[in-house]
Amino acid sequence: MEKRIALLTLALIVVGVWSSIAIALPPMGPPRATLQEGQWAFGLEYGHSEMDLKTFGTVKEYDYIHVGGGIYTLSNTASDYTKYKIQNLASNMFLARLGVGTWENWDFFVRFGATDAQDEITEIQPNGSIGDQHKDFDGGSGFAWGVGTRATFYQEADTTWGGLLQITWANPDKSDVTIENDSTYSGEAEIDYWEVQIAIGPTVESDYFRIYGGPFLHFVNGDLDINGKSVNPPGIYDLIIQKTSHDIKEESQFGGYAGAQIYLDESSSLFSEFLFTDDAWGAGVGITWKF
């Protein structure tokens, strides 16, 4: 009966993985130490996510007039402090995890793999009006890696209380972008970001599975760079070059998560989990082998 409950719980969370919207929340696993001192584990994880972010920084514009013979002369420069909205930053993250039990009730892990990203980027002018709307950002697979640690604080019967901390860096490839209503524009955008997750909560054990969850904090920081030009755009200038350098300054987000891990045998297990914050959702699945 317990095994049937475990399979049903795992199936319900897996459904959440494929039907949810997420805010770039890599899977975390149980908020407790999962390895004995000196024990090692290797795992594979997949997460799909979407993220809404805000960025702050400067846009430098160089305006040129064509004087003939393919020669342009600089006519005007401008620099504005602007804000961008990054909407629906969708990514697929594949990670390998290597963990070790460092001390009793405490383990450490590293993760490495690949991630991609797709989104829309909208400029918000200092007066609050909508500026350029960059489309078609589709960064291919780039490097992703992370580190983390788990600890067990207290255990009573089948319930364990603990916490975890993990940091993940994501560097999707650059992507060509366009601007809505400017067919003369061609540009390139790059987004790099890192995120911190801190969770505490209980884990309930049985012979066949464990169920876990609890509250967590989520912090995101990073960089957004956009470089592009418009040739013969409407207006008085014949060439406009823009260089954007922004910092991602997302405030901390408070959320909760829940997951299930089912034991395949004494050394391997499958897990799936569901994460949420005030305005977004996340999910992930994975498999682990201990040795």
PDB file of C-alpha atoms in Angstrom:
ATOM      1  CA  MET A   1       0.000   0.000   0.000  1.00  0.00           C
ATOM      2  CA  GLU A   2       2.825   2.424   0.882  1.00  0.00           C
ATOM      3  CA  LYS A   3       4.501   1.780  -2.452  1.00  0.00           C
ATOM      4  CA  ARG A   4       1.266   2.536  -4.317  1.00  0.00           C
ATOM      5  CA  ILE A   5       0.932   5.824  -2.416  1.00  0.00           C
ATOM      6  CA  ALA A   6       4.537   6.664  -3.318  1.00  0.00           C
ATOM      7  CA  LEU A   7       3.969   5.965  -7.006  1.00  0.00           C
ATOM      8  CA  LEU A   8       0.779   8.046  -7.024  1.00  0.00           C
ATOM      9  CA  THR A   9       2.523  10.973  -5.301  1.00  0.00           C
ATOM     10  CA  LEU A  10       5.433  10.818  -7.712  1.00  0.00           C
ATOM     11  CA  ALA A  11       3.073  10.669 -10.698  1.00  0.00           C
ATOM     12  CA  LEU A  12       1.099  13.718  -9.530  1.00  0.00           C
ATOM     13  CA  ILE A  13       4.282  15.766  -9.136  1.00  0.00           C
ATOM     14  CA  VAL A  14       5.573  14.642 -12.536  1.00  0.00           C
ATOM     15  CA  VAL A  15       2.310  15.891 -14.050  1.00  0.00           C
ATOM     16  CA  GLY A  16       3.106  19.229 -12.389  1.00  0.00           C
ATOM     17  CA  VAL A  17       6.507  19.252 -14.076  1.00  0.00           C
ATOM     18  CA  TRP A  18       5.022  19.116 -17.568  1.00  0.00           C
ATOM     19  CA  SER A  19       2.007  21.352 -16.995  1.00  0.00           C
ATOM     20  CA  SER A  20       3.430  24.203 -14.888  1.00  0.00           C
ATOM     21  CA  ILE A  21       5.000  27.603 -15.417  1.00  0.00           C
ATOM     22  CA  ALA A  22       8.192  28.109 -13.433  1.00  0.00           C
ATOM     23  CA  ILE A  23      10.438  30.903 -12.235  1.00  0.00           C
ATOM     24  CA  ALA A  24      13.896  29.473 -12.983  1.00  0.00           C
ATOM     25  CA  LEU A  25      13.861  27.238  -9.952  1.00  0.00           C
ATOM     26  CA  PRO A  26      16.366  24.381 -10.276  1.00  0.00           C
ATOM     27  CA  PRO A  27      15.297  21.249  -8.371  1.00  0.00           C
ATOM     28  CA  MET A  28      16.536  21.095  -4.780  1.00  0.00           C
ATOM     29  CA  GLY A  29      15.756  17.665  -3.341  1.00  0.00           C
ATOM     30  CA  PRO A  30      15.104  16.885   0.332  1.00  0.00           C
ATOM     31  CA  PRO A  31      15.990  19.598   2.889  1.00  0.00           C
ATOM     32  CA  ARG A  32      18.198  17.220   4.901  1.00  0.00           C
ATOM     33  CA  ALA A  33      21.482  15.337   4.620  1.00  0.00           C
ATOM     34  CA  THR A  34      20.945  12.328   2.351  1.00  0.00           C
ATOM     35  CA  LEU A  35      24.415  10.721   2.476  1.00  0.00           C
ATOM     36  CA  GLN A  36      26.325   9.048   5.291  1.00  0.00           C
ATOM     37  CA  GLU A  37      29.808  10.270   6.132  1.00  0.00           C
ATOM     38  CA  GLY A  38      32.164   9.136   3.332  1.00  0.00           C
ATOM     39  CA  GLN A  39      29.339   8.008   1.040  1.00  0.00           C
ATOM     40  CA  TRP A  40      29.146   9.283  -2.564  1.00  0.00           C
ATOM     41  CA  ALA A  41      26.220   9.771  -4.943  1.00  0.00           C
ATOM     42  CA  PHE A  42      25.816  10.613  -8.624  1.00  0.00           C
ATOM     43  CA  GLY A  43      22.605  11.940 -10.149  1.00  0.00           C
ATOM     44  CA  LEU A  44      21.031  13.323 -13.313  1.00  0.00           C
ATOM     45  CA  GLU A  45      18.444  16.127 -13.198  1.00  0.00           C
ATOM     46  CA  TYR A  46      16.189  17.980 -15.610  1.00  0.00           C
ATOM     47  CA  GLY A  47      14.230  21.169 -14.995  1.00  0.00           C
ATOM     48  CA  HIS A  48      12.055  23.357 -17.197  1.00  0.00           C
ATOM     49  CA  SER A  49      11.377  26.912 -16.053  1.00  0.00           C
ATOM     50  CA  GLU A  50      10.108  30.379 -16.912  1.00  0.00           C
ATOM     51  CA  MET A  51      11.156  33.585 -15.191  1.00  0.00           C
ATOM     52  CA  ASP A  52      10.031  37.220 -15.136  1.00  0.00           C
ATOM     53  CA  LEU A  53      12.858  39.603 -14.188  1.00  0.00           C
ATOM     54  CA  LYS A  54      13.657  43.318 -14.040  1.00  0.00           C
ATOM     55  CA  THR A  55      16.999  44.898 -14.979  1.00  0.00           C
ATOM     56  CA  PHE A  56      18.495  48.346 -14.401  1.00  0.00           C
ATOM     57  CA  GLY A  57      21.338  50.066 -16.253  1.00  0.00           C
ATOM     58  CA  THR A  58      22.340  52.311 -19.150  1.00  0.00           C
ATOM     59  CA  VAL A  59      21.662  52.394 -22.875  1.00  0.00           C
ATOM     60  CA  LYS A  60      24.308  54.258 -24.889  1.00  0.00           C
ATOM     61  CA  GLU A  61      23.242  55.441 -28.337  1.00  0.00           C
ATOM     62  CA  TYR A  62      25.522  56.683 -31.132  1.00  0.00           C
ATOM     63  CA  ASP A  63      23.798  58.504 -34.009  1.00  0.00           C
ATOM     64  CA  TYR A  64      25.521  58.840 -37.388  1.00  0.00           C
ATOM     65  CA  ILE A  65      24.776  60.740 -40.620  1.00  0.00           C
ATOM     66  CA  HIS A  66      25.884  59.327 -43.973  1.00  0.00           C
ATOM     67  CA  VAL A  67      28.185  61.805 -45.760  1.00  0.00           C
ATOM     68  CA  GLY A  68      28.687  59.708 -48.903  1.00  0.00           C
ATOM     69  CA  GLY A  69      30.920  56.909 -50.141  1.00  0.00           C
ATOM     70  CA  GLY A  70      29.930  54.621 -47.279  1.00  0.00           C
ATOM     71  CA  ILE A  71      31.348  57.081 -44.760  1.00  0.00           C
ATOM     72  CA  TYR A  72      29.351  58.042 -41.668  1.00  0.00           C
ATOM     73  CA  THR A  73      30.086  60.871 -39.268  1.00  0.00           C
ATOM     74  CA  LEU A  74      29.085  60.835 -35.611  1.00  0.00           C
ATOM     75  CA  SER A  75      26.392  63.447 -35.046  1.00  0.00           C
ATOM     76  CA  ASN A  76      25.038  62.760 -31.600  1.00  0.00           C
ATOM     77  CA  THR A  77      25.573  60.584 -28.508  1.00  0.00           C
ATOM     78  CA  ALA A  78      23.130  59.879 -25.747  1.00  0.00           C
ATOM     79  CA  SER A  79      23.098  57.808 -22.590  1.00  0.00           C
ATOM     80  CA  ASP A  80      19.933  56.991 -20.682  1.00  0.00           C
ATOM     81  CA  TYR A  81      19.397  55.107 -17.430  1.00  0.00           C
ATOM     82  CA  THR A  82      16.643  52.629 -18.221  1.00  0.00           C
ATOM     83  CA  LYS A  83      14.880  49.573 -16.941  1.00  0.00           C
ATOM     84  CA  TYR A  84      14.042  46.397 -18.820  1.00  0.00           C
ATOM     85  CA  LYS A  85      11.403  43.798 -18.217  1.00  0.00           C
ATOM     86  CA  ILE A  86      12.520  40.288 -19.147  1.00  0.00           C
ATOM     87  CA  GLN A  87       9.318  38.394 -19.727  1.00  0.00           C
ATOM     88  CA  ASN A  88       8.969  34.624 -19.731  1.00  0.00           C
ATOM     89  CA  LEU A  89      12.664  33.746 -19.546  1.00  0.00           C
ATOM     90  CA  ALA A  90      12.133  30.090 -20.409  1.00  0.00           C
ATOM     91  CA  SER A  91      14.976  27.608 -20.000  1.00  0.00           C
ATOM     92  CA  ASN A  92      15.670  23.898 -20.047  1.00  0.00           C
ATOM     93  CA  MET A  93      18.414  22.837 -17.657  1.00  0.00           C
ATOM     94  CA  PHE A  94      20.171  19.453 -17.692  1.00  0.00           C
ATOM     95  CA  LEU A  95      22.522  18.838 -14.762  1.00  0.00           C
ATOM     96  CA  ALA A  96      24.731  16.063 -13.408  1.00  0.00           C
ATOM     97  CA  ARG A  97      25.156  16.035  -9.635  1.00  0.00           C
ATOM     98  CA  LEU A  98      28.043  14.602  -7.600  1.00  0.00           C
ATOM     99  CA  GLY A  99      27.635  14.543  -3.827  1.00  0.00           C
ATOM    100  CA  VAL A 100      29.575  13.323  -0.804  1.00  0.00           C
ATOM    101  CA  GLY A 101      28.781  12.894   2.877  1.00  0.00           C
ATOM    102  CA  THR A 102      31.319  15.205   4.502  1.00  0.00           C
ATOM    103  CA  TRP A 103      30.344  14.744   8.160  1.00  0.00           C
ATOM    104  CA  GLU A 104      27.569  13.058  10.054  1.00  0.00           C
ATOM    105  CA  ASN A 105      24.271  14.761   9.115  1.00  0.00           C
ATOM    106  CA  TRP A 106      25.975  17.023   6.574  1.00  0.00           C
ATOM    107  CA  ASP A 107      26.718  16.544   2.865  1.00  0.00           C
ATOM    108  CA  PHE A 108      28.018  18.641  -0.027  1.00  0.00           C
ATOM    109  CA  PHE A 109      27.404  18.501  -3.779  1.00  0.00           C
ATOM    110  CA  VAL A 110      28.440  20.060  -7.074  1.00  0.00           C
ATOM    111  CA  ARG A 111      26.383  20.196 -10.274  1.00  0.00           C
ATOM    112  CA  PHE A 112      27.361  20.830 -13.872  1.00  0.00           C
ATOM    113  CA  GLY A 113      25.552  20.689 -17.202  1.00  0.00           C
ATOM    114  CA  ALA A 114      23.872  22.850 -19.829  1.00  0.00           C
ATOM    115  CA  THR A 115      21.021  25.345 -20.095  1.00  0.00           C
ATOM    116  CA  ASP A 116      19.289  27.334 -22.827  1.00  0.00           C
ATOM    117  CA  ALA A 117      17.020  30.402 -22.690  1.00  0.00           C
ATOM    118  CA  GLN A 118      14.252  32.131 -24.647  1.00  0.00           C
ATOM    119  CA  ASP A 119      12.516  35.382 -23.747  1.00  0.00           C
ATOM    120  CA  GLU A 120      11.179  38.818 -24.723  1.00  0.00           C
ATOM    121  CA  ILE A 121      12.901  41.995 -23.483  1.00  0.00           C
ATOM    122  CA  THR A 122      10.976  45.270 -23.145  1.00  0.00           C
ATOM    123  CA  GLU A 123      12.647  48.607 -22.421  1.00  0.00           C
ATOM    124  CA  ILE A 124      10.998  50.893 -19.855  1.00  0.00           C
ATOM    125  CA  GLN A 125      11.946  54.562 -20.325  1.00  0.00           C
ATOM    126  CA  PRO A 126      12.776  56.804 -17.315  1.00  0.00           C
ATOM    127  CA  ASN A 127       9.325  58.401 -17.609  1.00  0.00           C
ATOM    128  CA  GLY A 128       7.667  54.976 -17.445  1.00  0.00           C
ATOM    129  CA  SER A 129       6.780  54.707 -21.131  1.00  0.00           C
ATOM    130  CA  ILE A 130       7.503  51.612 -23.231  1.00  0.00           C
ATOM    131  CA  GLY A 131      10.657  51.809 -25.355  1.00  0.00           C
ATOM    132  CA  ASP A 132      12.206  49.216 -27.642  1.00  0.00           C
ATOM    133  CA  GLN A 133      10.704  45.742 -27.524  1.00  0.00           C
ATOM    134  CA  HIS A 134      13.342  43.142 -28.338  1.00  0.00           C
ATOM    135  CA  LYS A 135      12.000  39.925 -29.824  1.00  0.00           C
ATOM    136  CA  ASP A 136      13.265  36.498 -30.823  1.00  0.00           C
ATOM    137  CA  PHE A 137      15.853  35.967 -28.090  1.00  0.00           C
ATOM    138  CA  ASP A 138      16.714  32.273 -28.326  1.00  0.00           C
ATOM    139  CA  GLY A 139      20.007  31.483 -26.629  1.00  0.00           C
ATOM    140  CA  GLY A 140      21.278  27.990 -27.378  1.00  0.00           C
ATOM    141  CA  SER A 141      22.741  25.602 -24.839  1.00  0.00           C
ATOM    142  CA  GLY A 142      25.434  27.121 -22.654  1.00  0.00           C
ATOM    143  CA  PHE A 143      27.248  26.075 -19.492  1.00  0.00           C
ATOM    144  CA  ALA A 144      25.494  25.766 -16.132  1.00  0.00           C
ATOM    145  CA  TRP A 145      26.984  24.723 -12.817  1.00  0.00           C
ATOM    146  CA  GLY A 146      26.354  24.960  -9.121  1.00  0.00           C
ATOM    147  CA  VAL A 147      27.287  24.005  -5.568  1.00  0.00           C
ATOM    148  CA  GLY A 148      25.238  23.213  -2.515  1.00  0.00           C
ATOM    149  CA  THR A 149      25.056  21.666   0.929  1.00  0.00           C
ATOM    150  CA  ARG A 150      22.442  19.923   3.078  1.00  0.00           C
ATOM    151  CA  ALA A 151      22.246  19.357   6.826  1.00  0.00           C
ATOM    152  CA  THR A 152      20.016  17.414   9.191  1.00  0.00           C
ATOM    153  CA  PHE A 153      19.044  19.345  12.333  1.00  0.00           C
ATOM    154  CA  TYR A 154      16.700  17.010  14.207  1.00  0.00           C
ATOM    155  CA  GLN A 155      15.077  13.594  13.775  1.00  0.00           C
ATOM    156  CA  GLU A 156      12.154  11.995  15.585  1.00  0.00           C
ATOM    157  CA  ALA A 157      10.725   8.650  14.459  1.00  0.00           C
ATOM    158  CA  ASP A 158      10.120   8.847  10.676  1.00  0.00           C
ATOM    159  CA  THR A 159      10.325  12.655  10.433  1.00  0.00           C
ATOM    160  CA  THR A 160      13.556  14.550   9.884  1.00  0.00           C
ATOM    161  CA  TRP A 161      14.007  18.337   9.976  1.00  0.00           C
ATOM    162  CA  GLY A 162      16.821  19.993   8.088  1.00  0.00           C
ATOM    163  CA  GLY A 163      17.842  22.572   5.501  1.00  0.00           C
ATOM    164  CA  LEU A 164      19.754  23.154   2.302  1.00  0.00           C
ATOM    165  CA  LEU A 165      21.580  25.921   0.478  1.00  0.00           C
ATOM    166  CA  GLN A 166      22.389  25.811  -3.238  1.00  0.00           C
ATOM    167  CA  ILE A 167      23.758  28.287  -5.790  1.00  0.00           C
ATOM    168  CA  THR A 168      23.371  27.837  -9.550  1.00  0.00           C
ATOM    169  CA  TRP A 169      25.088  29.799 -12.335  1.00  0.00           C
ATOM    170  CA  ALA A 170      23.541  29.828 -15.833  1.00  0.00           C
ATOM    171  CA  ASN A 171      25.228  31.122 -18.987  1.00  0.00           C
ATOM    172  CA  PRO A 172      23.043  30.510 -22.079  1.00  0.00           C
ATOM    173  CA  ASP A 173      24.546  31.255 -25.481  1.00  0.00           C
ATOM    174  CA  LYS A 174      24.150  34.673 -27.121  1.00  0.00           C
ATOM    175  CA  SER A 175      21.231  35.191 -29.472  1.00  0.00           C
ATOM    176  CA  ASP A 176      20.295  37.455 -32.364  1.00  0.00           C
ATOM    177  CA  VAL A 177      17.398  39.775 -31.536  1.00  0.00           C
ATOM    178  CA  THR A 178      15.049  42.052 -33.452  1.00  0.00           C
ATOM    179  CA  ILE A 179      13.065  45.145 -32.463  1.00  0.00           C
ATOM    180  CA  GLU A 180       9.354  45.325 -32.972  1.00  0.00           C
ATOM    181  CA  ASN A 181       8.392  48.029 -35.540  1.00  0.00           C
ATOM    182  CA  ASP A 182      12.006  48.480 -36.763  1.00  0.00           C
ATOM    183  CA  SER A 183      12.794  46.153 -39.651  1.00  0.00           C
ATOM    184  CA  THR A 184      16.236  47.786 -40.109  1.00  0.00           C
ATOM    185  CA  TYR A 185      17.496  46.696 -36.684  1.00  0.00           C
ATOM    186  CA  SER A 186      19.888  43.788 -36.122  1.00  0.00           C
ATOM    187  CA  GLY A 187      21.369  42.989 -32.743  1.00  0.00           C
ATOM    188  CA  GLU A 188      22.706  40.446 -30.308  1.00  0.00           C
ATOM    189  CA  ALA A 189      21.750  39.859 -26.666  1.00  0.00           C
ATOM    190  CA  GLU A 190      23.350  37.889 -23.850  1.00  0.00           C
ATOM    191  CA  ILE A 191      21.934  37.005 -20.441  1.00  0.00           C
ATOM    192  CA  ASP A 192      23.976  35.551 -17.568  1.00  0.00           C
ATOM    193  CA  TYR A 193      22.471  34.991 -14.150  1.00  0.00           C
ATOM    194  CA  TRP A 194      22.960  33.156 -10.891  1.00  0.00           C
ATOM    195  CA  GLU A 195      20.457  32.214  -8.252  1.00  0.00           C
ATOM    196  CA  VAL A 196      20.484  31.229  -4.587  1.00  0.00           C
ATOM    197  CA  GLN A 197      17.955  28.908  -2.950  1.00  0.00           C
ATOM    198  CA  ILE A 198      17.703  28.431   0.817  1.00  0.00           C
ATOM    199  CA  ALA A 199      15.159  25.917   2.155  1.00  0.00           C
ATOM    200  CA  ILE A 200      14.168  24.357   5.462  1.00  0.00           C
ATOM    201  CA  GLY A 201      11.523  21.780   6.219  1.00  0.00           C
ATOM    202  CA  PRO A 202      10.590  18.219   7.134  1.00  0.00           C
ATOM    203  CA  THR A 203      11.211  14.926   5.346  1.00  0.00           C
ATOM    204  CA  VAL A 204       8.932  11.974   6.110  1.00  0.00           C
ATOM    205  CA  GLU A 205      10.439   8.520   5.515  1.00  0.00           C
ATOM    206  CA  SER A 206       8.995   5.081   4.803  1.00  0.00           C
ATOM    207  CA  ASP A 207      10.433   1.797   3.570  1.00  0.00           C
ATOM    208  CA  TYR A 208       9.650   2.631  -0.068  1.00  0.00           C
ATOM    209  CA  PHE A 209       9.747   6.424  -0.400  1.00  0.00           C
ATOM    210  CA  ARG A 210      10.215   9.775   1.261  1.00  0.00           C
ATOM    211  CA  ILE A 211       8.080  12.926   0.989  1.00  0.00           C
ATOM    212  CA  TYR A 212       9.632  16.330   1.677  1.00  0.00           C
ATOM    213  CA  GLY A 213       9.039  20.061   1.396  1.00  0.00           C
ATOM    214  CA  GLY A 214       8.935  23.385   3.146  1.00  0.00           C
ATOM    215  CA  PRO A 215       9.441  27.143   2.655  1.00  0.00           C
ATOM    216  CA  PHE A 216      12.403  28.602   0.777  1.00  0.00           C
ATOM    217  CA  LEU A 217      14.006  31.886  -0.256  1.00  0.00           C
ATOM    218  CA  HIS A 218      15.058  32.556  -3.860  1.00  0.00           C
ATOM    219  CA  PHE A 219      17.485  35.300  -4.977  1.00  0.00           C
ATOM    220  CA  VAL A 220      18.434  36.109  -8.588  1.00  0.00           C
ATOM    221  CA  ASN A 221      21.241  38.356  -9.883  1.00  0.00           C
ATOM    222  CA  GLY A 222      22.965  38.658 -13.243  1.00  0.00           C
ATOM    223  CA  ASP A 223      23.776  40.715 -16.326  1.00  0.00           C
ATOM    224  CA  LEU A 224      21.983  41.653 -19.545  1.00  0.00           C
ATOM    225  CA  ASP A 225      23.945  43.008 -22.528  1.00  0.00           C
ATOM    226  CA  ILE A 226      22.393  44.053 -25.858  1.00  0.00           C
ATOM    227  CA  ASN A 227      24.350  45.452 -28.820  1.00  0.00           C
ATOM    228  CA  GLY A 228      22.683  46.365 -32.105  1.00  0.00           C
ATOM    229  CA  LYS A 229      22.301  48.822 -34.931  1.00  0.00           C
ATOM    230  CA  SER A 230      19.658  50.251 -37.252  1.00  0.00           C
ATOM    231  CA  VAL A 231      20.710  51.118 -40.835  1.00  0.00           C
ATOM    232  CA  ASN A 232      18.625  53.797 -42.587  1.00  0.00           C
ATOM    233  CA  PRO A 233      15.941  53.885 -39.890  1.00  0.00           C
ATOM    234  CA  PRO A 234      13.067  56.382 -40.061  1.00  0.00           C
ATOM    235  CA  GLY A 235      14.189  59.827 -38.841  1.00  0.00           C
ATOM    236  CA  ILE A 236      17.111  62.201 -39.331  1.00  0.00           C
ATOM    237  CA  TYR A 237      19.951  59.708 -38.716  1.00  0.00           C
ATOM    238  CA  ASP A 238      21.263  57.166 -41.199  1.00  0.00           C
ATOM    239  CA  LEU A 239      22.855  54.797 -38.682  1.00  0.00           C
ATOM    240  CA  ILE A 240      22.062  54.233 -35.010  1.00  0.00           C
ATOM    241  CA  ILE A 241      24.216  51.998 -32.801  1.00  0.00           C
ATOM    242  CA  GLN A 242      23.044  51.037 -29.315  1.00  0.00           C
ATOM    243  CA  LYS A 243      25.007  49.392 -26.503  1.00  0.00           C
ATOM    244  CA  THR A 244      23.103  48.249 -23.435  1.00  0.00           C
ATOM    245  CA  SER A 245      24.630  47.116 -20.150  1.00  0.00           C
ATOM    246  CA  HIS A 246      22.178  46.190 -17.389  1.00  0.00           C
ATOM    247  CA  ASP A 247      22.272  44.446 -14.023  1.00  0.00           C
ATOM    248  CA  ILE A 248      19.564  41.994 -13.050  1.00  0.00           C
ATOM    249  CA  LYS A 249      18.423  43.066  -9.595  1.00  0.00           C
ATOM    250  CA  GLU A 250      15.534  40.807  -8.718  1.00  0.00           C
ATOM    251  CA  GLU A 251      14.411  41.063  -5.117  1.00  0.00           C
ATOM    252  CA  SER A 252      14.302  37.947  -2.953  1.00  0.00           C
ATOM    253  CA  GLN A 253      11.274  35.741  -3.414  1.00  0.00           C
ATOM    254  CA  PHE A 254       9.602  33.688  -0.704  1.00  0.00           C
ATOM    255  CA  GLY A 255       8.004  30.414  -1.761  1.00  0.00           C
ATOM    256  CA  GLY A 256       7.400  26.792  -0.937  1.00  0.00           C
ATOM    257  CA  TYR A 257       8.081  23.410  -2.447  1.00  0.00           C
ATOM    258  CA  ALA A 258       7.158  19.743  -2.131  1.00  0.00           C
ATOM    259  CA  GLY A 259       8.659  16.576  -3.564  1.00  0.00           C
ATOM    260  CA  ALA A 260       8.656  12.808  -3.492  1.00  0.00           C
ATOM    261  CA  GLN A 261      11.519  10.351  -3.808  1.00  0.00           C
ATOM    262  CA  ILE A 262      10.860   6.663  -4.487  1.00  0.00           C
ATOM    263  CA  TYR A 263      13.492   4.016  -3.865  1.00  0.00           C
ATOM    264  CA  LEU A 264      14.227   1.721  -6.820  1.00  0.00           C
ATOM    265  CA  ASP A 265      16.621  -0.415  -4.761  1.00  0.00           C
ATOM    266  CA  GLU A 266      19.106   0.060  -1.921  1.00  0.00           C
ATOM    267  CA  SER A 267      21.338   2.378  -3.950  1.00  0.00           C
ATOM    268  CA  SER A 268      19.122   4.177  -6.515  1.00  0.00           C
ATOM    269  CA  SER A 269      16.028   6.380  -6.433  1.00  0.00           C
ATOM    270  CA  LEU A 270      13.808   8.616  -8.567  1.00  0.00           C
ATOM    271  CA  PHE A 271      12.563  12.028  -7.450  1.00  0.00           C
ATOM    272  CA  SER A 272      10.193  14.723  -8.656  1.00  0.00           C
ATOM    273  CA  GLU A 273       9.275  18.033  -7.059  1.00  0.00           C
ATOM    274  CA  PHE A 274       7.090  21.085  -7.447  1.00  0.00           C
ATOM    275  CA  LEU A 275       8.142  24.641  -6.461  1.00  0.00           C
ATOM    276  CA  PHE A 276       6.267  27.948  -6.326  1.00  0.00           C
ATOM    277  CA  THR A 277       6.625  31.598  -5.339  1.00  0.00           C
ATOM    278  CA  ASP A 278       4.111  34.435  -5.210  1.00  0.00           C
ATOM    279  CA  ASP A 279       4.005  34.815  -8.998  1.00  0.00           C
ATOM    280  CA  ALA A 280       5.579  31.720 -10.559  1.00  0.00           C
ATOM    281  CA  TRP A 281       5.985  27.952 -10.516  1.00  0.00           C
ATOM    282  CA  GLY A 282       8.783  25.462 -11.000  1.00  0.00           C
ATOM    283  CA  ALA A 283       9.396  21.721 -11.179  1.00  0.00           C
ATOM    284  CA  GLY A 284      12.081  19.116 -11.767  1.00  0.00           C
ATOM    285  CA  VAL A 285      12.780  15.390 -12.011  1.00  0.00           C
ATOM    286  CA  GLY A 286      15.888  13.271 -11.528  1.00  0.00           C
ATOM    287  CA  ILE A 287      17.542   9.972 -10.661  1.00  0.00           C
ATOM    288  CA  THR A 288      20.302   9.271  -8.106  1.00  0.00           C
ATOM    289  CA  TRP A 289      22.741   6.398  -7.523  1.00  0.00           C
ATOM    290  CA  LYS A 290      24.664   6.001  -4.250  1.00  0.00           C
ATOM    291  CA  PHE A 291      28.017   4.254  -4.027  1.00  0.00           C
TER     292      PHE A 291
END
